Short mmCIF file of N, CA and C in Angstrom, two decimals:
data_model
loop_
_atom_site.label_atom_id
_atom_site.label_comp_id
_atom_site.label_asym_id
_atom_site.label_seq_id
_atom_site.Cartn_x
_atom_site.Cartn_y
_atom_site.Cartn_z
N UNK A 1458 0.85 -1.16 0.00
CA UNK A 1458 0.00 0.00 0.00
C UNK A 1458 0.89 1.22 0.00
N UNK A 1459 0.53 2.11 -0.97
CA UNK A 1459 1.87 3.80 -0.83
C UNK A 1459 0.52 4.69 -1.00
N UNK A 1460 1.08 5.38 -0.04
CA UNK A 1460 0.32 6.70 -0.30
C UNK A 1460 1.35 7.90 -0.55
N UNK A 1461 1.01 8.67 -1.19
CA UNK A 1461 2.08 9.43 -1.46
C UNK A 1461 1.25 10.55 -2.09
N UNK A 1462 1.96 11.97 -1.29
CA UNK A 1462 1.06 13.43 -1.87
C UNK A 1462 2.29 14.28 -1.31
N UNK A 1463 2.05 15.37 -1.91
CA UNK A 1463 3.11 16.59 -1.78
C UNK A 1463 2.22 17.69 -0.44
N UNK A 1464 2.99 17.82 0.39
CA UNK A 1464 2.83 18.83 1.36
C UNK A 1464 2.66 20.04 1.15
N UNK A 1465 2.32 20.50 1.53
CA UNK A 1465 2.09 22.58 0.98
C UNK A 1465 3.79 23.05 1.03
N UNK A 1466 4.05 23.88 0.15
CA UNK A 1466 5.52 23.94 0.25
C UNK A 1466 6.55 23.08 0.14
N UNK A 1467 6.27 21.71 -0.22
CA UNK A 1467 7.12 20.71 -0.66
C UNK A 1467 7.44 20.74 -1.92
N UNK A 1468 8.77 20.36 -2.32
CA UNK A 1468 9.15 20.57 -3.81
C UNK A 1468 8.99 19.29 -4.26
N UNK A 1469 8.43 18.64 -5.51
CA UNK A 1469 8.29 17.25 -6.27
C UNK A 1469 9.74 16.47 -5.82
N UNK A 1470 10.86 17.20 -6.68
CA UNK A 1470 11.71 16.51 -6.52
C UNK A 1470 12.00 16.19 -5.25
N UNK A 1471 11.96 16.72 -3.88
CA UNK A 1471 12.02 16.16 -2.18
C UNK A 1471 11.26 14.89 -1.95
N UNK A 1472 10.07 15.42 -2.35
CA UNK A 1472 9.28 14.15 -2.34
C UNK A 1472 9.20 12.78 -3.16
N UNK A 1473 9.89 12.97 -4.45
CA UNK A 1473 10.75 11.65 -5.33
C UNK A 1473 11.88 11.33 -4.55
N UNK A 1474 12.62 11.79 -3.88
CA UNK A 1474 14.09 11.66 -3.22
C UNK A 1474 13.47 11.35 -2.35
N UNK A 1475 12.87 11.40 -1.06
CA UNK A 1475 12.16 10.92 -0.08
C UNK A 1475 11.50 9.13 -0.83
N UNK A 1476 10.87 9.01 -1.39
CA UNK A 1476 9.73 8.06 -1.72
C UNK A 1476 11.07 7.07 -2.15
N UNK A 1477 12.40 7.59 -3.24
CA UNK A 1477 13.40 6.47 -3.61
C UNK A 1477 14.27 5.84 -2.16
N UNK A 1478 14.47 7.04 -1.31
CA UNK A 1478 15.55 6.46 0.14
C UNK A 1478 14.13 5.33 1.08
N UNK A 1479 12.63 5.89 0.95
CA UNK A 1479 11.74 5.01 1.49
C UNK A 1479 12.23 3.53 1.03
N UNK A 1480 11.92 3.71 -0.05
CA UNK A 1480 12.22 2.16 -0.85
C UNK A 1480 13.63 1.49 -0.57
N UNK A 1481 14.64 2.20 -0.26
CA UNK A 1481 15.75 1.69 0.11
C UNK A 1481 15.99 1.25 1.29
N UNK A 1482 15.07 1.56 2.46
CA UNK A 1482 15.02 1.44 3.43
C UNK A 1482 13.98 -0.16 3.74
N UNK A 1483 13.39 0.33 3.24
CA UNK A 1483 12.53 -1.30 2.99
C UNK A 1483 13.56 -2.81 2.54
N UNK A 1484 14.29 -2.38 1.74
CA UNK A 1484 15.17 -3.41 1.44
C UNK A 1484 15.94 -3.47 2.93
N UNK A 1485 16.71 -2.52 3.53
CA UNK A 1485 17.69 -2.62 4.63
C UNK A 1485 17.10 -3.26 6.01
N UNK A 1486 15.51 -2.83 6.46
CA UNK A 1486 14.93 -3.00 7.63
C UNK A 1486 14.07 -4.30 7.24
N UNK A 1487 14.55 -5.66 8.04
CA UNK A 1487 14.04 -6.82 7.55
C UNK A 1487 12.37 -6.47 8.00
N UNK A 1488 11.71 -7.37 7.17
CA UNK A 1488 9.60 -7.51 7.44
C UNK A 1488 9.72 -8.76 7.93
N UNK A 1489 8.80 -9.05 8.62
CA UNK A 1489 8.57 -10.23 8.91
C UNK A 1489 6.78 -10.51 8.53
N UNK A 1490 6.27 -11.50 7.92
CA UNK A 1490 4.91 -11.77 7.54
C UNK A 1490 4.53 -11.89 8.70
N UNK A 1491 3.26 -11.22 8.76
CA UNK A 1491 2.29 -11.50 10.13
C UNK A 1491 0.99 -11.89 9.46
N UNK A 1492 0.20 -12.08 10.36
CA UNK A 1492 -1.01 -12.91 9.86
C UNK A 1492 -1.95 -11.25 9.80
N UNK A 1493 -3.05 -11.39 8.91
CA UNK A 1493 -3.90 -9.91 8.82
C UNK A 1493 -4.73 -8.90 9.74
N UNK A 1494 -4.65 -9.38 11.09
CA UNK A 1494 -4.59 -9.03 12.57
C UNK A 1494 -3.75 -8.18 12.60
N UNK A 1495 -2.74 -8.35 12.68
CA UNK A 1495 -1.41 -7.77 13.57
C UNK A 1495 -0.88 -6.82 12.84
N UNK A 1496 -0.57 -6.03 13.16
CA UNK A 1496 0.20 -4.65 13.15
C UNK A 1496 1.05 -4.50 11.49
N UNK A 1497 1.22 -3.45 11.24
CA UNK A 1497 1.66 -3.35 9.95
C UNK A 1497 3.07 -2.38 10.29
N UNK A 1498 4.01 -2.95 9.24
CA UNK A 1498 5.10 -2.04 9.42
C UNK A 1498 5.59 -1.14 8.47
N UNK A 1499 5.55 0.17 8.51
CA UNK A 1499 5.68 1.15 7.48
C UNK A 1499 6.77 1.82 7.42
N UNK A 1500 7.42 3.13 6.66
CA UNK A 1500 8.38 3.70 6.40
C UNK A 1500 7.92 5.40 5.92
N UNK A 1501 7.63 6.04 6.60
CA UNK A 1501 7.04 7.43 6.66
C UNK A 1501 8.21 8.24 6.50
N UNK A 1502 7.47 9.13 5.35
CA UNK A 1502 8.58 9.99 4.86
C UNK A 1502 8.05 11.35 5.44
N UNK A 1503 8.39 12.36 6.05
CA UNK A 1503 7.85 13.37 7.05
C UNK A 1503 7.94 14.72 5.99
N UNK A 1504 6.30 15.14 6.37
CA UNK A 1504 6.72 16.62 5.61
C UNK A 1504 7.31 17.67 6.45
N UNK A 1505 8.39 17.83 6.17
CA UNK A 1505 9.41 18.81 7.60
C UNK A 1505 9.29 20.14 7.21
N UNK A 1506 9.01 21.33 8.23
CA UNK A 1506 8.85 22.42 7.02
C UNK A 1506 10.26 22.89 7.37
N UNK A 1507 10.52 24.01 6.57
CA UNK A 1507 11.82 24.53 5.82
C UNK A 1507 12.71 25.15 7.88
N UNK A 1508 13.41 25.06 8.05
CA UNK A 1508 14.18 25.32 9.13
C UNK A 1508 13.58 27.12 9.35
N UNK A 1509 13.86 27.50 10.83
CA UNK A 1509 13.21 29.16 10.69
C UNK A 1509 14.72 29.73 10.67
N UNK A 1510 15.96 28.95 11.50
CA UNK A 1510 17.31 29.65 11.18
C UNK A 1510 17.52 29.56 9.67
N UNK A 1511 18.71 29.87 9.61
CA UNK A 1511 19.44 30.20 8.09
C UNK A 1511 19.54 29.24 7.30
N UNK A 1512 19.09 29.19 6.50
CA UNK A 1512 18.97 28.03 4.92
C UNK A 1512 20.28 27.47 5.08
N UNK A 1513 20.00 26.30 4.39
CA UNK A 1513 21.38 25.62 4.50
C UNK A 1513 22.23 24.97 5.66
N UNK A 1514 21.46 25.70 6.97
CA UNK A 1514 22.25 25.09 8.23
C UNK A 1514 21.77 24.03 8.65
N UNK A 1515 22.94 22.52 8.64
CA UNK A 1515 22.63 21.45 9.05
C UNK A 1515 21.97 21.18 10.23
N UNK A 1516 22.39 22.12 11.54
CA UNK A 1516 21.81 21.77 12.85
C UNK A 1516 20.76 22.27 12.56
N UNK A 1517 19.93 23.28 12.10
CA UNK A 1517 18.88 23.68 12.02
C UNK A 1517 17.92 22.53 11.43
N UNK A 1518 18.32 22.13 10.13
CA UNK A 1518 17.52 21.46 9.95
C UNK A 1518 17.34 19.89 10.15
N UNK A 1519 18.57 19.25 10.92
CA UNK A 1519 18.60 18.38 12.01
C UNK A 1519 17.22 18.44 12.41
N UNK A 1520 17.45 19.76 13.55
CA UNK A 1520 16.33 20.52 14.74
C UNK A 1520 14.88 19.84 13.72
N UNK A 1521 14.66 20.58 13.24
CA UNK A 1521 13.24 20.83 12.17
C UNK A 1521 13.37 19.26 12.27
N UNK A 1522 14.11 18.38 11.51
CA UNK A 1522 13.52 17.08 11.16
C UNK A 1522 13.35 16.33 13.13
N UNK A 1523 14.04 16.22 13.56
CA UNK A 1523 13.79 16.03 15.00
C UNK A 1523 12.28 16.16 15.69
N UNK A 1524 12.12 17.31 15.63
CA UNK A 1524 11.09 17.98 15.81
C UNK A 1524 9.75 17.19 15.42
N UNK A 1525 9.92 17.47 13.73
CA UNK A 1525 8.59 16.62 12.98
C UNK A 1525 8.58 15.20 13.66
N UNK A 1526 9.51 14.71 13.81
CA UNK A 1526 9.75 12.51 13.79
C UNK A 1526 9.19 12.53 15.67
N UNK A 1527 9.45 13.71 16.30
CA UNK A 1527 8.79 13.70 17.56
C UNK A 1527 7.39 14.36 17.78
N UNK A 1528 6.91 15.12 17.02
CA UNK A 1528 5.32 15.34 16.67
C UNK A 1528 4.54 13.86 16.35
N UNK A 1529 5.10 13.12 14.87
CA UNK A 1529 4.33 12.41 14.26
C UNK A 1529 4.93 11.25 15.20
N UNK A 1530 5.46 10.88 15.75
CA UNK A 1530 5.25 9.84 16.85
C UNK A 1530 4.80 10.03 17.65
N UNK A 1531 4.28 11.00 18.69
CA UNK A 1531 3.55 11.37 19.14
C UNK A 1531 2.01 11.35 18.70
N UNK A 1532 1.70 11.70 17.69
CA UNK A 1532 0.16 11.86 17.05
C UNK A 1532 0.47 10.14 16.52
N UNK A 1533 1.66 9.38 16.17
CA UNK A 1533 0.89 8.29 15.81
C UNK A 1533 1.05 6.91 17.09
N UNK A 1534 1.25 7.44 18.70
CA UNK A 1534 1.07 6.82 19.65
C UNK A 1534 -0.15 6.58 19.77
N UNK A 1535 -0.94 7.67 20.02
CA UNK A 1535 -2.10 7.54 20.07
C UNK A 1535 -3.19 7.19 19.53
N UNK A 1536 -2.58 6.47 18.29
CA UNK A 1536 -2.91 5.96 17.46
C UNK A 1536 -3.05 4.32 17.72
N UNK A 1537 -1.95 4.42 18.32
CA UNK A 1537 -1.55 2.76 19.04
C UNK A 1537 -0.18 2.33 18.38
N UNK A 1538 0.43 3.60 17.65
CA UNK A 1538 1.36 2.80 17.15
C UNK A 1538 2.53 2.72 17.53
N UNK A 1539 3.45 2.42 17.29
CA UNK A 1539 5.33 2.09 18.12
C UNK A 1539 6.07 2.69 17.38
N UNK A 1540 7.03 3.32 17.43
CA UNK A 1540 8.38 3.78 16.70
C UNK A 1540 9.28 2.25 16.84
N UNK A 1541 9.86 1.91 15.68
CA UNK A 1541 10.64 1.22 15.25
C UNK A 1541 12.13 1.64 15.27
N UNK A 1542 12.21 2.83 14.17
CA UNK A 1542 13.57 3.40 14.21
C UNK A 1542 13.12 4.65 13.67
N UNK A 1543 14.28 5.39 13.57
CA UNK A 1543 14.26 7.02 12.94
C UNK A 1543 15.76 7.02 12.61
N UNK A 1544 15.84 7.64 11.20
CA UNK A 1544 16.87 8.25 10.55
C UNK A 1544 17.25 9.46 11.59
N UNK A 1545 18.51 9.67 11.53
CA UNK A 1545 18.84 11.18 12.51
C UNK A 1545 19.01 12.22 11.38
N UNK A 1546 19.48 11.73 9.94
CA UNK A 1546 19.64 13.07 9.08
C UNK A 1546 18.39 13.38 8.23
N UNK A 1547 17.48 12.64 7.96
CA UNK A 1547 16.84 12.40 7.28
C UNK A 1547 15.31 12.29 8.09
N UNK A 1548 14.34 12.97 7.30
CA UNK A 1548 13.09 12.90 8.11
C UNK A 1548 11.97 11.82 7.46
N UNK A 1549 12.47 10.62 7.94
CA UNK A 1549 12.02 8.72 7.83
C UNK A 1549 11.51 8.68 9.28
N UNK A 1550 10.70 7.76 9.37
CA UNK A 1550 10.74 7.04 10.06
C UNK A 1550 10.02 5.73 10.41
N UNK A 1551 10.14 4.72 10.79
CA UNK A 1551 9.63 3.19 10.88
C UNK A 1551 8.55 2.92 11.68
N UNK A 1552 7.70 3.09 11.60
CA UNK A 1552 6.48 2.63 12.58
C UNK A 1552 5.44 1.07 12.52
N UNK A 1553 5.42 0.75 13.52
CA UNK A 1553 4.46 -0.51 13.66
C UNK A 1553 2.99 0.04 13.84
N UNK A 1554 1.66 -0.18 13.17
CA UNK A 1554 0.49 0.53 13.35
C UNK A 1554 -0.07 -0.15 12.57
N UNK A 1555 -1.53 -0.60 13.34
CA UNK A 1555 -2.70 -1.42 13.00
C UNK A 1555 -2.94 -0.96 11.60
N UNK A 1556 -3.56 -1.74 10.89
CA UNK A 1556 -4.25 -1.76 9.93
C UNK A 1556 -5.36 -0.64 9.80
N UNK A 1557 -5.97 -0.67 10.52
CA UNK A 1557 -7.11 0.01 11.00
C UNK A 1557 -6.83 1.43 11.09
N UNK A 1558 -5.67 1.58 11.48
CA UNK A 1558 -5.31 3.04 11.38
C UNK A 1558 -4.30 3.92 10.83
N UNK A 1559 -4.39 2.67 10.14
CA UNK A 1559 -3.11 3.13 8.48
C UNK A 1559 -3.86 4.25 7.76
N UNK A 1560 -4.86 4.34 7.33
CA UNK A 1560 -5.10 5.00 6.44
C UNK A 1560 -4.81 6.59 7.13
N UNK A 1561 -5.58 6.38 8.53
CA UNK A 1561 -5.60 8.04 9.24
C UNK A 1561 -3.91 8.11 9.08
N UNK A 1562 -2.90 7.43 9.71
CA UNK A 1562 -2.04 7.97 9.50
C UNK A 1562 -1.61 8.58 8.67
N UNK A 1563 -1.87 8.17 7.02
CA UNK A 1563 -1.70 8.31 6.00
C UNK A 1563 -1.94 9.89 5.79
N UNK A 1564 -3.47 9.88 6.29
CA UNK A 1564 -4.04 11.63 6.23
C UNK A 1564 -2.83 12.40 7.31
N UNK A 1565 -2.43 12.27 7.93
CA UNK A 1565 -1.02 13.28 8.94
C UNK A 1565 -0.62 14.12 8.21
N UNK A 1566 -1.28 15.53 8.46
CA UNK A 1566 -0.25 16.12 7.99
C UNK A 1566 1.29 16.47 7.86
N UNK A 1567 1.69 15.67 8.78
CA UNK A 1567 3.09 15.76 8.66
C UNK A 1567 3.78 14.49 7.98
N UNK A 1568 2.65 14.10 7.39
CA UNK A 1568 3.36 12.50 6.46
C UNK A 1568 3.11 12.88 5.23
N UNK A 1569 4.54 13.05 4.34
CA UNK A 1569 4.56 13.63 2.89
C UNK A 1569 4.49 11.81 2.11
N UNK A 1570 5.10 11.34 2.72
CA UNK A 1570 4.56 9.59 1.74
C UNK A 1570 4.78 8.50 2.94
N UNK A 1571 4.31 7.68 2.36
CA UNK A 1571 4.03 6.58 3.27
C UNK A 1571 4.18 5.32 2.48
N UNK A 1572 5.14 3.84 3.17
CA UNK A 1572 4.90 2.70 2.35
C UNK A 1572 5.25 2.04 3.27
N UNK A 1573 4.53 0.69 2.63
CA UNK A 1573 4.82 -0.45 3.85
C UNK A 1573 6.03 -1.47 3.52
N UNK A 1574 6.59 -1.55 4.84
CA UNK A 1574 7.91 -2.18 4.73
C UNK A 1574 7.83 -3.42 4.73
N UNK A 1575 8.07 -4.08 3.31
CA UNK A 1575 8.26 -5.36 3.71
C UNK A 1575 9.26 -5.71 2.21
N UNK A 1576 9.53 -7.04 2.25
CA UNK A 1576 10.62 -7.35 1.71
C UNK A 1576 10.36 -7.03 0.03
N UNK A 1577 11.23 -6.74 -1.01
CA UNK A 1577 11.13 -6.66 -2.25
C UNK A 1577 12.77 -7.05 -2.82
N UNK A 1578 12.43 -7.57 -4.13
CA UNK A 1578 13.82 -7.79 -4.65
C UNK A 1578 14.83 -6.57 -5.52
N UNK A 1579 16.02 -6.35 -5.27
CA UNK A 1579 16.20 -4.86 -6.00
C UNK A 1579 16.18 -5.52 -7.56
N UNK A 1580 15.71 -4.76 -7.82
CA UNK A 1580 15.85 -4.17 -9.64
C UNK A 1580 17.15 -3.62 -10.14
N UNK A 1581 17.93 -4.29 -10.50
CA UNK A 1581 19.07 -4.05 -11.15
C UNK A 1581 19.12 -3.01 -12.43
N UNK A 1582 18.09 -4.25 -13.44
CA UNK A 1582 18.35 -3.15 -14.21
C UNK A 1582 18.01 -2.14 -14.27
N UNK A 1583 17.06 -1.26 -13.27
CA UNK A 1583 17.30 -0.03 -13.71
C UNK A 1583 17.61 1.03 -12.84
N UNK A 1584 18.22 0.39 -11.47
CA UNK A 1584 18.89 0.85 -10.26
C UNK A 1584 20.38 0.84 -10.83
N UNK A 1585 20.87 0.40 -12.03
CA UNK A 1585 21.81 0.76 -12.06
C UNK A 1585 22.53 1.42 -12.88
N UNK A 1586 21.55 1.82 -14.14
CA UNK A 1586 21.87 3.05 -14.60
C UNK A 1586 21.40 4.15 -14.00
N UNK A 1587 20.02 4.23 -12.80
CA UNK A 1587 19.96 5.38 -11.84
C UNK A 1587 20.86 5.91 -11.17
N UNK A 1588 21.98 4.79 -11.02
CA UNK A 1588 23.33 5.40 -10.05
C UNK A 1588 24.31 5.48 -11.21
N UNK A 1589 24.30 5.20 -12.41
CA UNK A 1589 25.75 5.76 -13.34
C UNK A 1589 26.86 4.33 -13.28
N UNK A 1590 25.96 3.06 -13.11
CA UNK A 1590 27.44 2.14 -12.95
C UNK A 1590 27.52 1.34 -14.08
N UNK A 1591 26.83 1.44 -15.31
CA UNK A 1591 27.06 1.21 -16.12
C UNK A 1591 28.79 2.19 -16.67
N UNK A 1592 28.54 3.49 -16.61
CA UNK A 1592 29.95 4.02 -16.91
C UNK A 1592 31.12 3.78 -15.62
N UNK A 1593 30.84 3.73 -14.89
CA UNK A 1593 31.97 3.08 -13.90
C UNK A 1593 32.61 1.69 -14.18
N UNK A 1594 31.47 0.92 -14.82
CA UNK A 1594 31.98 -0.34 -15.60
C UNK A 1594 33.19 -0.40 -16.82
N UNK A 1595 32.80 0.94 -17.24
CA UNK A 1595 33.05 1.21 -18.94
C UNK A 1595 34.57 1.63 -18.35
N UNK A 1596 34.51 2.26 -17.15
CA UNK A 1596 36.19 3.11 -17.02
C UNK A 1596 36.81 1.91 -16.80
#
């Protein structure tokens, strides 16, 4: 299941770069099959808004992503759901959350995409002219 929408002030390309590191992350964080009861495990890509210090500054926007991954765990406790893990540079994060309340999460405003983590095989061929190793071959 992906849900995926652009935030007010989000640029396309953030949100393609967000949705490709989602997917990469799914490969890295093992799934385990559960039966259709039990809890679902996802990979939330956070809509962070722009830092209020000076553009460009890493701690700032550290801060900002911090911030969001401790809001939307918060709004998705009460949800019933668990934090798994969180990226520290990057505004990801892994949550366990019912079925039942996947979709609301989905509506969060502070969730720019959403997918569920579970195992997939990488795609070579075309993960690897996305990274240029066809000419790394060639040198």
């Amino acid at each position: 299941m992906s849900h995926a929408r652009l935030a007010p002030g989000a640029r396309p390309s953030r949100v393609r770069t967000l949705a490709v590191v989602c997917a990469a992350l799914a490969l890295l964080v093992p799934a385990h099959a559960a039966p259709l009861y039990a809890p679902v495990r996802v990979i939330v890509a956070l809509a962070v808004p722009p830092p209020t210090a000076a553009a460009g500054d890493p701690r700032a926007e550290q801060a900002a992503t911090a911030q969001a991954q401790d809001a939307l765990v918060a709004s998705a406790k009460r949800r019933g759901a668990r934090e798994l893990a969180r990226a520290r540079a990057l505004p990801l994060l892994v949550l366990e959350v019912d079925r039942a309340a996947l979709a609301d999460l989905a509506r969060d405003p502070l969730v720019a995409a959403l997918e569920e983590d579970r195992l997939a095989r990488p795609a070579l061929g075309t993960s690897a002219a996305r990274i240029g190793a066809p000419q790394v071959w060639a040198g």
